[in-house]
Short mmCIF file of C-alpha atoms and ligand atoms in Angstrom, two decimals:
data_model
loop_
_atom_site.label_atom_id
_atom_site.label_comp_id
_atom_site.label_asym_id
_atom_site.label_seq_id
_atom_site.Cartn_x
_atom_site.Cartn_y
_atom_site.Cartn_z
CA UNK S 1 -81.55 28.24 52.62
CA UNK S 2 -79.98 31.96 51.99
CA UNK S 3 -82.18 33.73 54.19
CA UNK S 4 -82.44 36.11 50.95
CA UNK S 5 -85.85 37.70 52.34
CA UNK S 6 -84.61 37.78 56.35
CA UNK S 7 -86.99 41.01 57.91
CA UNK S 8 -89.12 41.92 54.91
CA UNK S 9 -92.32 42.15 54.91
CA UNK S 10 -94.04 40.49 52.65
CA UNK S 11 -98.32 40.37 51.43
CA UNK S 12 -99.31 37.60 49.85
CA UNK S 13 -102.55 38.31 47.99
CA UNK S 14 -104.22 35.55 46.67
CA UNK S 15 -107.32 36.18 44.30
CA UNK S 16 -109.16 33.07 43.02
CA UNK S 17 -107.85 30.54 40.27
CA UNK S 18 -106.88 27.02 40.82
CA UNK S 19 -103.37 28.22 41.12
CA UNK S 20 -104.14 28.81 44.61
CA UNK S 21 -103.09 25.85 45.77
CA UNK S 22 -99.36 26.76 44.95
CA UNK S 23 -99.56 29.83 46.96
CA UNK S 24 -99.79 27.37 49.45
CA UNK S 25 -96.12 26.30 48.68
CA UNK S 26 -95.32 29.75 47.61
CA UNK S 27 -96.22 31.31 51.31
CA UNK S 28 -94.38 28.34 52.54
CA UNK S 29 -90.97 29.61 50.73
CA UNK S 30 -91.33 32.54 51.34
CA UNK S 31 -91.14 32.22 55.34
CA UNK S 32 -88.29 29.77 54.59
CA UNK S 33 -86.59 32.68 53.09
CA UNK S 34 -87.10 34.78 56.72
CA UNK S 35 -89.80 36.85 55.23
CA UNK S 36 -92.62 37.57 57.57
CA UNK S 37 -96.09 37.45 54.97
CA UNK S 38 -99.38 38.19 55.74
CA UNK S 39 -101.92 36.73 53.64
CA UNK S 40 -104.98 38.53 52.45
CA UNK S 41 -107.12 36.55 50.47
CA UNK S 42 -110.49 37.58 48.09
CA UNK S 43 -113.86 35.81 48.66
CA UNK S 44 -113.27 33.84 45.20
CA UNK S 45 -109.50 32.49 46.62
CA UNK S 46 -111.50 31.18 49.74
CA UNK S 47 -113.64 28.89 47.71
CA UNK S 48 -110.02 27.37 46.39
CA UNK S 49 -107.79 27.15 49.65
CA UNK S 50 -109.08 27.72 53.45
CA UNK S 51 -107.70 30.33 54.89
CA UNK S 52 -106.81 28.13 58.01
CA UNK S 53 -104.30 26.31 55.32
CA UNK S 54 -102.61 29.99 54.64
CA UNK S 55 -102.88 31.13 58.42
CA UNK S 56 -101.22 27.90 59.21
CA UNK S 57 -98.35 28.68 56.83
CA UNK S 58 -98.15 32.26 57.33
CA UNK S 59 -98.14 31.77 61.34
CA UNK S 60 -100.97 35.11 60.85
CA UNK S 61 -104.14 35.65 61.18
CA UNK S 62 -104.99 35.63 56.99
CA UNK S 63 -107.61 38.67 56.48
CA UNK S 64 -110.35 38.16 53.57
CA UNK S 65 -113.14 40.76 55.11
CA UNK S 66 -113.07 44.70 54.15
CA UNK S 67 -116.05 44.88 57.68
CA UNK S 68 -113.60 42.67 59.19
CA UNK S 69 -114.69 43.06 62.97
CA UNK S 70 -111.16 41.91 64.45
CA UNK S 71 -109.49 45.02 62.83
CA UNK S 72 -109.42 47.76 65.99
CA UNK S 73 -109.73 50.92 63.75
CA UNK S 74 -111.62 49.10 60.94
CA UNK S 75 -108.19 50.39 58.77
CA UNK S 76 -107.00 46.68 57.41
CA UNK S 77 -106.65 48.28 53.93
CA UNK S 78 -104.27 50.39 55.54
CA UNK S 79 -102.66 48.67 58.44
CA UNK S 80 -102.03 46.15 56.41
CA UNK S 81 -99.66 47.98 54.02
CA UNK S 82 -98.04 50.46 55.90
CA UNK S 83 -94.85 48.85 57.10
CA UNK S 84 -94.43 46.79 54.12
CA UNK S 85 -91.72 45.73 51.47
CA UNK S 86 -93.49 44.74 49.20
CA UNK S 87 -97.50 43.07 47.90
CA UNK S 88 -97.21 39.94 45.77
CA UNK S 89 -100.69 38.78 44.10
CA UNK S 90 -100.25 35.10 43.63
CA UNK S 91 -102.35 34.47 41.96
CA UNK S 92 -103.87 36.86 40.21
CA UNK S 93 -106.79 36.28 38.33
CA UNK S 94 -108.51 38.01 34.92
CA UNK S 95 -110.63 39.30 37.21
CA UNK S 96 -108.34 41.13 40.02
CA UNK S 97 -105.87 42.31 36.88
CA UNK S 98 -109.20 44.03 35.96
CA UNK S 99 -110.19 45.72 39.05
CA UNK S 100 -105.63 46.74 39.64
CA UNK S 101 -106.14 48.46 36.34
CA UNK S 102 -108.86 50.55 37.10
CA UNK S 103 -108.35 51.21 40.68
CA UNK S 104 -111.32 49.11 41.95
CA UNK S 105 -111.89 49.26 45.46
CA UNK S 106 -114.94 46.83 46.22
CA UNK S 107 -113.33 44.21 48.23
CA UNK S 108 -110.31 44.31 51.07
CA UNK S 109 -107.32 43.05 48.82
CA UNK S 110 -107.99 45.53 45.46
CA UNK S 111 -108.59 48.68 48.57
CA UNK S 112 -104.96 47.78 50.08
CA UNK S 113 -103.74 47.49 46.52
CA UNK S 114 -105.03 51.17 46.02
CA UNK S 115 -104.42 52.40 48.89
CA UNK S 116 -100.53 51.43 49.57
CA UNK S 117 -97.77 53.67 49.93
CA UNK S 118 -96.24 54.71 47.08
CA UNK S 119 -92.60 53.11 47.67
CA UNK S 120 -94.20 50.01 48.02
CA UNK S 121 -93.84 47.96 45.15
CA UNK S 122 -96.98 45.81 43.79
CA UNK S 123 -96.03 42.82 41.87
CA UNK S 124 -98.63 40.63 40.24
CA UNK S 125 -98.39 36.81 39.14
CA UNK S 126 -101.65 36.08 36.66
CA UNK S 127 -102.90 32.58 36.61
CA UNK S 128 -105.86 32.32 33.91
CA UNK S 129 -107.14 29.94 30.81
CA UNK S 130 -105.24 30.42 27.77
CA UNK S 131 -107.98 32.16 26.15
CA UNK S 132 -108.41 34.72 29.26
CA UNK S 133 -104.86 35.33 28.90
CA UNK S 134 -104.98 36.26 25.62
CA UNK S 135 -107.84 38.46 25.32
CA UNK S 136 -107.33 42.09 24.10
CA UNK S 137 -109.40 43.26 27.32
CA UNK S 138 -106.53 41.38 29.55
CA UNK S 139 -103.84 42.27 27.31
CA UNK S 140 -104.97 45.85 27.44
CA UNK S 141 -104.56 45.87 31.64
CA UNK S 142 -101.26 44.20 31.71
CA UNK S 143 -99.91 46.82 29.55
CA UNK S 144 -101.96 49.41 31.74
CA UNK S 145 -100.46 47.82 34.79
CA UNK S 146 -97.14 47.52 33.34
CA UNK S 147 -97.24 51.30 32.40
CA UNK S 148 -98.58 52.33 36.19
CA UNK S 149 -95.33 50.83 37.28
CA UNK S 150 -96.88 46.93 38.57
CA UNK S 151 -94.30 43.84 37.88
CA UNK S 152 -95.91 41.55 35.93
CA UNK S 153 -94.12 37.55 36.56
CA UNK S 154 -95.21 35.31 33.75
CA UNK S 155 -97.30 34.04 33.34
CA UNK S 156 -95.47 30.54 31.53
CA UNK S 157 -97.01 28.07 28.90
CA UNK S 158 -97.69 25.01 29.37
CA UNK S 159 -100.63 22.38 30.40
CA UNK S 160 -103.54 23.84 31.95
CA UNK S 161 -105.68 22.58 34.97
CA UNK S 162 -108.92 23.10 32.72
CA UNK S 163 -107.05 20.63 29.87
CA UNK S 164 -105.90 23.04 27.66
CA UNK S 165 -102.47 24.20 26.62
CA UNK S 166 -101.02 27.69 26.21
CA UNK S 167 -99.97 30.81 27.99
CA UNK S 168 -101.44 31.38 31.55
CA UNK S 169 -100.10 29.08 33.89
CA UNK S 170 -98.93 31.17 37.07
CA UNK S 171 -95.17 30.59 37.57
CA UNK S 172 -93.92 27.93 39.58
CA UNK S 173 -93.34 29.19 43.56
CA UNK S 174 -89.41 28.82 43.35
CA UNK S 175 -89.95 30.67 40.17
CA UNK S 176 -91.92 33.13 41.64
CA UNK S 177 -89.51 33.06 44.51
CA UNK S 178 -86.34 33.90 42.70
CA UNK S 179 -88.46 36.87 40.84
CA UNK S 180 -89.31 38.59 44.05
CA UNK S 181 -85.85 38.17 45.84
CA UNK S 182 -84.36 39.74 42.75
CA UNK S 183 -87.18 42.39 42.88
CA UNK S 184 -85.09 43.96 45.98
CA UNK S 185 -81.70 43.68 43.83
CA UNK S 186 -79.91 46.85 42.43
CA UNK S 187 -80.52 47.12 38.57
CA UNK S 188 -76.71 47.81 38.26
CA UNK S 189 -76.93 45.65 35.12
CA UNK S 190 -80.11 47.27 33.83
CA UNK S 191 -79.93 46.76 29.92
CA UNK S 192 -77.06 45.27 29.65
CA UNK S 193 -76.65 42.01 27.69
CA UNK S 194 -74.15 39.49 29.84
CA UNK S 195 -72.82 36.13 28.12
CA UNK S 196 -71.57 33.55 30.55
CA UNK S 197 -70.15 29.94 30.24
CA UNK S 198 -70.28 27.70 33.57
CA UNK S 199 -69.76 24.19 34.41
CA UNK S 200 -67.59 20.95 32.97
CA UNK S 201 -67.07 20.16 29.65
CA UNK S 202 -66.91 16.81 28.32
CA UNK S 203 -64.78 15.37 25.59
CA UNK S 204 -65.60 12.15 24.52
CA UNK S 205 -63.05 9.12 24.56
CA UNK S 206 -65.92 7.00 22.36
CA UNK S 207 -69.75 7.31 22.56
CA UNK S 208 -70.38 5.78 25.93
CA UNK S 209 -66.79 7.23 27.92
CA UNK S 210 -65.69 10.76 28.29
CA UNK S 211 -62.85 12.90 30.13
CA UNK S 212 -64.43 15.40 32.61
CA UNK S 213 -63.41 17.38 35.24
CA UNK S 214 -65.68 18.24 39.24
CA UNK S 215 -67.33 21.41 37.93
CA UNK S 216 -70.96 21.55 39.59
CA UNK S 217 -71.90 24.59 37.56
CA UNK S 218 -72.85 26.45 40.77
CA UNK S 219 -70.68 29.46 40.57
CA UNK S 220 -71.24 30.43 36.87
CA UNK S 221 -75.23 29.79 37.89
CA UNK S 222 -74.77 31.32 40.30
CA UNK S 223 -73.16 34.36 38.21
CA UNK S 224 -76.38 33.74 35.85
CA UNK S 225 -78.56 34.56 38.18
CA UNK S 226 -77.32 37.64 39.93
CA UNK S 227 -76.53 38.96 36.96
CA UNK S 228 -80.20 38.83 35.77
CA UNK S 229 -81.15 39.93 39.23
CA UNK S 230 -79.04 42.93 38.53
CA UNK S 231 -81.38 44.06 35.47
CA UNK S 232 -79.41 42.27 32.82
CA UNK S 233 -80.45 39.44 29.84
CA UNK S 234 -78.21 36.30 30.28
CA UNK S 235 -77.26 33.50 28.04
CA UNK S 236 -75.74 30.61 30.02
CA UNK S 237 -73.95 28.38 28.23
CA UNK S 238 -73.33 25.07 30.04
CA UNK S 239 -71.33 22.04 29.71
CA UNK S 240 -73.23 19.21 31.99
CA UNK S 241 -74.39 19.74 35.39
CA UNK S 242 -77.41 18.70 37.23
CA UNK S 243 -78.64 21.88 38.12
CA UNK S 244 -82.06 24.38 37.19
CA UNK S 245 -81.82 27.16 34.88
CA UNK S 246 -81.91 30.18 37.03
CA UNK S 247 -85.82 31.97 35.97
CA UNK S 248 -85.50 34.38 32.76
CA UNK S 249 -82.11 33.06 31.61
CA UNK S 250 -81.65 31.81 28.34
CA UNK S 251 -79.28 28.17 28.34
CA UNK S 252 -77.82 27.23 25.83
CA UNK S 253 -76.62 22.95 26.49
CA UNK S 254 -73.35 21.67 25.32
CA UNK S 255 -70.63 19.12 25.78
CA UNK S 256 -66.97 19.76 24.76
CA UNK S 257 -65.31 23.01 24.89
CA UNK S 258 -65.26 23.27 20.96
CA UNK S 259 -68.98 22.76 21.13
CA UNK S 260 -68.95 25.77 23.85
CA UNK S 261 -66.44 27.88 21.53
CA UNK S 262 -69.06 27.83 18.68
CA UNK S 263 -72.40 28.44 20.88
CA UNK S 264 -70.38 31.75 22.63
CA UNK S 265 -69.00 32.68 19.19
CA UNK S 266 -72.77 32.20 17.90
CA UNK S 267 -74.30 34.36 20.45
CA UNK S 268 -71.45 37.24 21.30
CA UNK S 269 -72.16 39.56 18.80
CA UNK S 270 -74.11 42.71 21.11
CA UNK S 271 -73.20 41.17 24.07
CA UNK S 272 -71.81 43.93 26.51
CA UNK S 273 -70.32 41.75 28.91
CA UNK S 274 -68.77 38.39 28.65
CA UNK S 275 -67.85 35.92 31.83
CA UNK S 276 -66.17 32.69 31.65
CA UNK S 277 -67.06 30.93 34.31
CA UNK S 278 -66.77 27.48 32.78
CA UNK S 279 -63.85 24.67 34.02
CA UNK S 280 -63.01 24.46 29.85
CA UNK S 281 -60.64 21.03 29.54
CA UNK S 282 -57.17 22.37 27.91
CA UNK S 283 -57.43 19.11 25.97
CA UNK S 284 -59.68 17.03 23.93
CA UNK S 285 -59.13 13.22 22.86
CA UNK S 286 -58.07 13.81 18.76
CA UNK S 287 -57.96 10.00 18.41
CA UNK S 288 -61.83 9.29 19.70
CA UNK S 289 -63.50 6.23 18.43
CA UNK S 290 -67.11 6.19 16.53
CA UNK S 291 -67.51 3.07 18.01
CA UNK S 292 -67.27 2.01 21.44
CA UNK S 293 -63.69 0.47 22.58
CA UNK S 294 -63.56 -2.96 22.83
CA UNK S 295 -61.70 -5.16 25.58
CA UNK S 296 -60.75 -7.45 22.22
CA UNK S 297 -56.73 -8.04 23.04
CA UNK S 298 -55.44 -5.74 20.81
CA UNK S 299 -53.94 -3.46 24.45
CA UNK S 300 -54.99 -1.03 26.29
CA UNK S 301 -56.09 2.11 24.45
CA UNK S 302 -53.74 4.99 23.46
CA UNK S 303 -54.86 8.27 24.09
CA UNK S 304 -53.54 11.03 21.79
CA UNK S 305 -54.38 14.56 23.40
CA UNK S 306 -55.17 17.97 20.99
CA UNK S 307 -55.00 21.32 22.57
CA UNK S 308 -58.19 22.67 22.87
CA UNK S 309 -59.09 26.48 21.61
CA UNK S 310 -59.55 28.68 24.50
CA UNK S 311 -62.65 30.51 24.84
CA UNK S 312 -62.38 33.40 26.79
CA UNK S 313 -59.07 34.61 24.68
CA UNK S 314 -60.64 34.18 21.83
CA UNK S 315 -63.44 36.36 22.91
CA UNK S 316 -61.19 38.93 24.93
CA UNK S 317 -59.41 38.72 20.94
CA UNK S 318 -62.67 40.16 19.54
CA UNK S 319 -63.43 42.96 21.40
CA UNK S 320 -60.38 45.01 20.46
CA UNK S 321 -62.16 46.78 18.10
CA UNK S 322 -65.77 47.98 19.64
CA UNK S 323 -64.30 47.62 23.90
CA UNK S 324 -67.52 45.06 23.76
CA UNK S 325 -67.88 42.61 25.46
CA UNK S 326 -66.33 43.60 28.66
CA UNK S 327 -64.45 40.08 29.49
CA UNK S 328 -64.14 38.30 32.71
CA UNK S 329 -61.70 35.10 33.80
CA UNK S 330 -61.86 32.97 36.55
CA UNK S 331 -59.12 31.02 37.63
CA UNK S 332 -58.61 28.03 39.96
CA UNK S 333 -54.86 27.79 40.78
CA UNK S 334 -53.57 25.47 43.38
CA UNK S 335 -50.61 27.60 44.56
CA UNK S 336 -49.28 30.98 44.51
CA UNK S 337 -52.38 32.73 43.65
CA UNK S 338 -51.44 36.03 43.88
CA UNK S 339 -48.61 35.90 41.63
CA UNK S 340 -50.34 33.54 38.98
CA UNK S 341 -53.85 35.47 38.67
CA UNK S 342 -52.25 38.06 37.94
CA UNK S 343 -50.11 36.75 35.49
CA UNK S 344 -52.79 35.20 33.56
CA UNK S 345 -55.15 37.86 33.38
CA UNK S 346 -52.10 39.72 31.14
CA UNK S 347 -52.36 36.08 29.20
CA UNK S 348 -55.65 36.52 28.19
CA UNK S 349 -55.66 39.90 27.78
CA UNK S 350 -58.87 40.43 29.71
CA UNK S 351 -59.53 43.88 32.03
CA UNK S 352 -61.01 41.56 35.33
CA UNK S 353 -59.86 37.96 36.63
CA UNK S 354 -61.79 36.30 39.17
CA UNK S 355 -59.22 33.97 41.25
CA UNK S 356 -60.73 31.07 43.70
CA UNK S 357 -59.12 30.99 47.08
CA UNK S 358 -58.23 27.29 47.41
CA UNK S 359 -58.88 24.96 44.72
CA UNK S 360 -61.21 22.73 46.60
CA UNK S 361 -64.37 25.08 45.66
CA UNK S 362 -65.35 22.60 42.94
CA UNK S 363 -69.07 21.61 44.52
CA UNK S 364 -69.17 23.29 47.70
CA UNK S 365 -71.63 26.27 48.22
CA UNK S 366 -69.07 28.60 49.27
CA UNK S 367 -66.10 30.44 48.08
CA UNK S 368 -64.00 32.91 48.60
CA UNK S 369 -62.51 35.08 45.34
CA UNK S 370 -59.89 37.50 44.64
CA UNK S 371 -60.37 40.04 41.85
CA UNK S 372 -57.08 40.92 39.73
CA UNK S 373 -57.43 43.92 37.24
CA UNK S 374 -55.06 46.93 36.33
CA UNK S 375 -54.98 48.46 39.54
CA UNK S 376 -54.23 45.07 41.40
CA UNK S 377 -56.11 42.89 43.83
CA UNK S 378 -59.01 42.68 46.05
CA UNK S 379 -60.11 40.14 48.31
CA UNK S 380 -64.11 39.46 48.30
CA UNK S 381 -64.19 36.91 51.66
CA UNK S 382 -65.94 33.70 52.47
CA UNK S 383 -69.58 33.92 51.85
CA UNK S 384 -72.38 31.65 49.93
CA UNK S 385 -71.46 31.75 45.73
CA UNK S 386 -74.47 33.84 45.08
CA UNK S 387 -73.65 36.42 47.76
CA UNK S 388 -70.19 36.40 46.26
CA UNK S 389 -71.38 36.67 42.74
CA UNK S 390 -73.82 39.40 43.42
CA UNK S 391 -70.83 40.97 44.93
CA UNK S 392 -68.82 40.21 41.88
CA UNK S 393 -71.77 41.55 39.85
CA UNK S 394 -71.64 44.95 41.59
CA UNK S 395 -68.00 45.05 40.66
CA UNK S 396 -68.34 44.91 36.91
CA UNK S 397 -70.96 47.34 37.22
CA UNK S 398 -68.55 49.69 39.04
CA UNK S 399 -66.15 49.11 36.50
CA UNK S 400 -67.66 49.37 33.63
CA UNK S 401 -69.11 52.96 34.62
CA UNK S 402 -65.91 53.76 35.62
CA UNK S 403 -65.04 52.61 31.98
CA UNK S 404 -67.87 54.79 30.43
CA UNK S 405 -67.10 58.13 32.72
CA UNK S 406 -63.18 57.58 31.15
CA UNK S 407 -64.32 57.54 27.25
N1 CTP Z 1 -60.91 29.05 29.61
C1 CTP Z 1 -61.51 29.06 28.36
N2 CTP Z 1 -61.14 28.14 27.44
C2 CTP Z 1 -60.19 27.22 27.71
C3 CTP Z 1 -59.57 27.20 28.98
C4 CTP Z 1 -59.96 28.15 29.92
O1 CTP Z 1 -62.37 29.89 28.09
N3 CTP Z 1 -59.86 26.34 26.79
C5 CTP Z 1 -61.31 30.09 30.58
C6 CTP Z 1 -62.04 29.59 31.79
O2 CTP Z 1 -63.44 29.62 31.61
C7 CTP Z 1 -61.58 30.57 32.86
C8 CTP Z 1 -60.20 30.95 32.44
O3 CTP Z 1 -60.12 30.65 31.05
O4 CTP Z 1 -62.36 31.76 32.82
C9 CTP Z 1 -59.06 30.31 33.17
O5 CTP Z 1 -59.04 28.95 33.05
P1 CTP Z 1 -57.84 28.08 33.65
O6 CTP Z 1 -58.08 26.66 33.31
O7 CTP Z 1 -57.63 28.41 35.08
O8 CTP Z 1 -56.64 28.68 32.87
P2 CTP Z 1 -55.84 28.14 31.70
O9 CTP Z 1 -55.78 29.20 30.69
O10 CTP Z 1 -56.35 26.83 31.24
O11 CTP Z 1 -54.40 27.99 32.35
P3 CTP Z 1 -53.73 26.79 33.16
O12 CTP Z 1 -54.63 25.59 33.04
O13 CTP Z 1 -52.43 26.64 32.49
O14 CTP Z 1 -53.61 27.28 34.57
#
């Protein structure tokens, strides 16, 4: 657990649609994460989940009464705002989009809604039948809601809990999760475009037997994700790994690292920035059977090794012309770092290299990095691979308006 959400203050509306039995899970998280919620919930949500199920989660009392006696000053609909970081409707139905659009005020959650201050953001998840969803009446007060300044997550496609199929289902609550923590992320990336490879790739010795190498995947995710936390649209392409697609980014599966070279040379054209993040194998088995080897006396099999292109030269090759894409390395070097990194960000002809400090960070959830570019190095310490590649993420940023103030 990253304690991504430690001291804010969180409320967790919850307006009524089936979906309300994932804000269950959702308010869950969310404490998980350190956030402290309070739940408000409309009359309709009541008739999906008790509110004892939400106090029980939230550890507070969960408010669902405008004349709500408990409430000292009779104020909930502003109490219950004033001090926080941000309101999160999950879910929100047809009906409360309806009543956000034009300011109702007939009920305790739409009043806070209205009545919070104005830093505080309002962020809406809608949950609704397919044909709700995509109604010009509801179309017409997302795009009123999206123009007043509301975050809209989702909704996704997919099965329905009425039977049918189609747009409307409210986002998962890691989903929804990942959307909010990245809701308090600088937009350093904002409009940018960001390519990045990550994880093993696997070149095959026949069809059932490959050469791979410990990649988990979980730093170039890991650079996926802050980087679309940071405002930016990613394309991840991966070699193998068991991991989830970080929400909003696009992946793009493959297997060997010539595979990888044409899915990155496929998609880099108006891509600003480009981070290889991948463990690419040098070489690739030229002699690989169709068929699978068999134990049938002739020896044991002779491997004949081809050099395999490399991907991020390649790439850094392109961008002579236009400065685009901006290219990052990484490197994992077993000794004499310093001297090496530095050496092979020249190789590649690339304006950042990421180094890993100690080779063992193959798996493990932390790292520590080094950044080499023209000015020399700096060390980002120890720390969980997201907080290091949101770190790393701020960097580029830096440099790249650093980049645009010197042209
Ligand atoms: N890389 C790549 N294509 C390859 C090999 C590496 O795109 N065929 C990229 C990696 O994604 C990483 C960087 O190059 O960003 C450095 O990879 P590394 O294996 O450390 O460097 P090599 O160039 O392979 O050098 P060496 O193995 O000799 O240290």
């Amino acid at each position: 657990m990253s304690m991504d959400l430690k001291g804010k203050k969180i409320v967790l509306g919850l307006s009524g649609g089936v979906a309300c039995y994932k804000a269950a899970e959702l308010c869950r998280a969310l404490t998980k994460e350190g956030a402290s919620v309070q739940v408000v919930m409309t009359d309709a949500a009541t008739h999906f989940i008790g509110p004892v199920t939400m106090q029980a989660l939230s550890g507070r009392t969960v408010y669902t009464d405008q004349w709500d006696g408990r409430i000292p000053n009779n104020m909930a609909h502003i109490d219950l705002t004033r001090d926080a970081d941000a309101i999160l409707i999950a879910p929100c139905s047809a009906d409360f989009l309806f009543k956000l659009a034009h300011g109702a005020t007939d009920d305790l959650l739409s009043t806070l809604c209205l009545a919070r201050p104005h830093q505080v953001p309002l962020l809406v998840a809608p949950a609704m039948n397919v044909e709700m969803w995509e109604k010009p009446a509801t179309q017409r007060n997302v795009a009123q809601l999206r123009e007043d300044g509301v975050c809209i997550f989702g909704p996704a496609a997919g099965s329905q809990a009425c039977g049918e199929t189609g747009m409307g289902r409210m986002l998962e609550p890691h989903e929804l999760l990942e959307e909010l923590v990245a809701s308090f992320q600088p937009k350093v990336l904002a409009g940018k475009r960001v390519l990045i490879t990550a994880g093993p790739t696997y070149e095959a010795i026949d069809p059932v037997r490959g050469i791979t190498n410990l990649s988990s995947g979980k730093m170039g995710y890991a650079v996926a994700r802050a980087a679309r936390e940071a405002g930016a649209e990613v394309t991840l392409v991966s070699g193998p790994t068991a991991l989830d697609t970080p929400h909003g980014v696009r992946r793009i599966d493959v297997q060997s690292a010539r595979q990888m070279l044409d899915a990155v040379m496929a998609g880099i054209q108006g891509q600003h920035i480009f981070i290889g993040v991948a463990a690419v194998a040098d070489w690739r088995v030229e002699n690989a059977s169709e068929q699978k080897i068999k134990k049938d006396g002739s020896g044991t099999p002779q491997l004949q090794f081809a050099q395999n292109p490399d991907i991020l030269a390649t790439v850094a090759g392109t961008t002579s012309l236009s400065g685009w894409p901006y290219c990052v390395g990484f490197a994992a070097e077993s000794e004499n770092l310093i001297e090496y990194g530095a050496a092979k960000r020249e190789k590649k002809g690339i304006p950042l290299l990421v180094g890993n400090i100690g080779h063992h960070t193959f798996g493990q959830d932390e790292n520590a990095i080094v950044l080499f570019d023209d000015s020399g190095h700096t060390v980002l310490p120890q720390a969980g691979k997201l907080q290091l590649a949101r770190q790393l993420v701020s960097e580029i940023a830096k440099r790249l308006e650093q980049r645009s103030l010197l042209t």
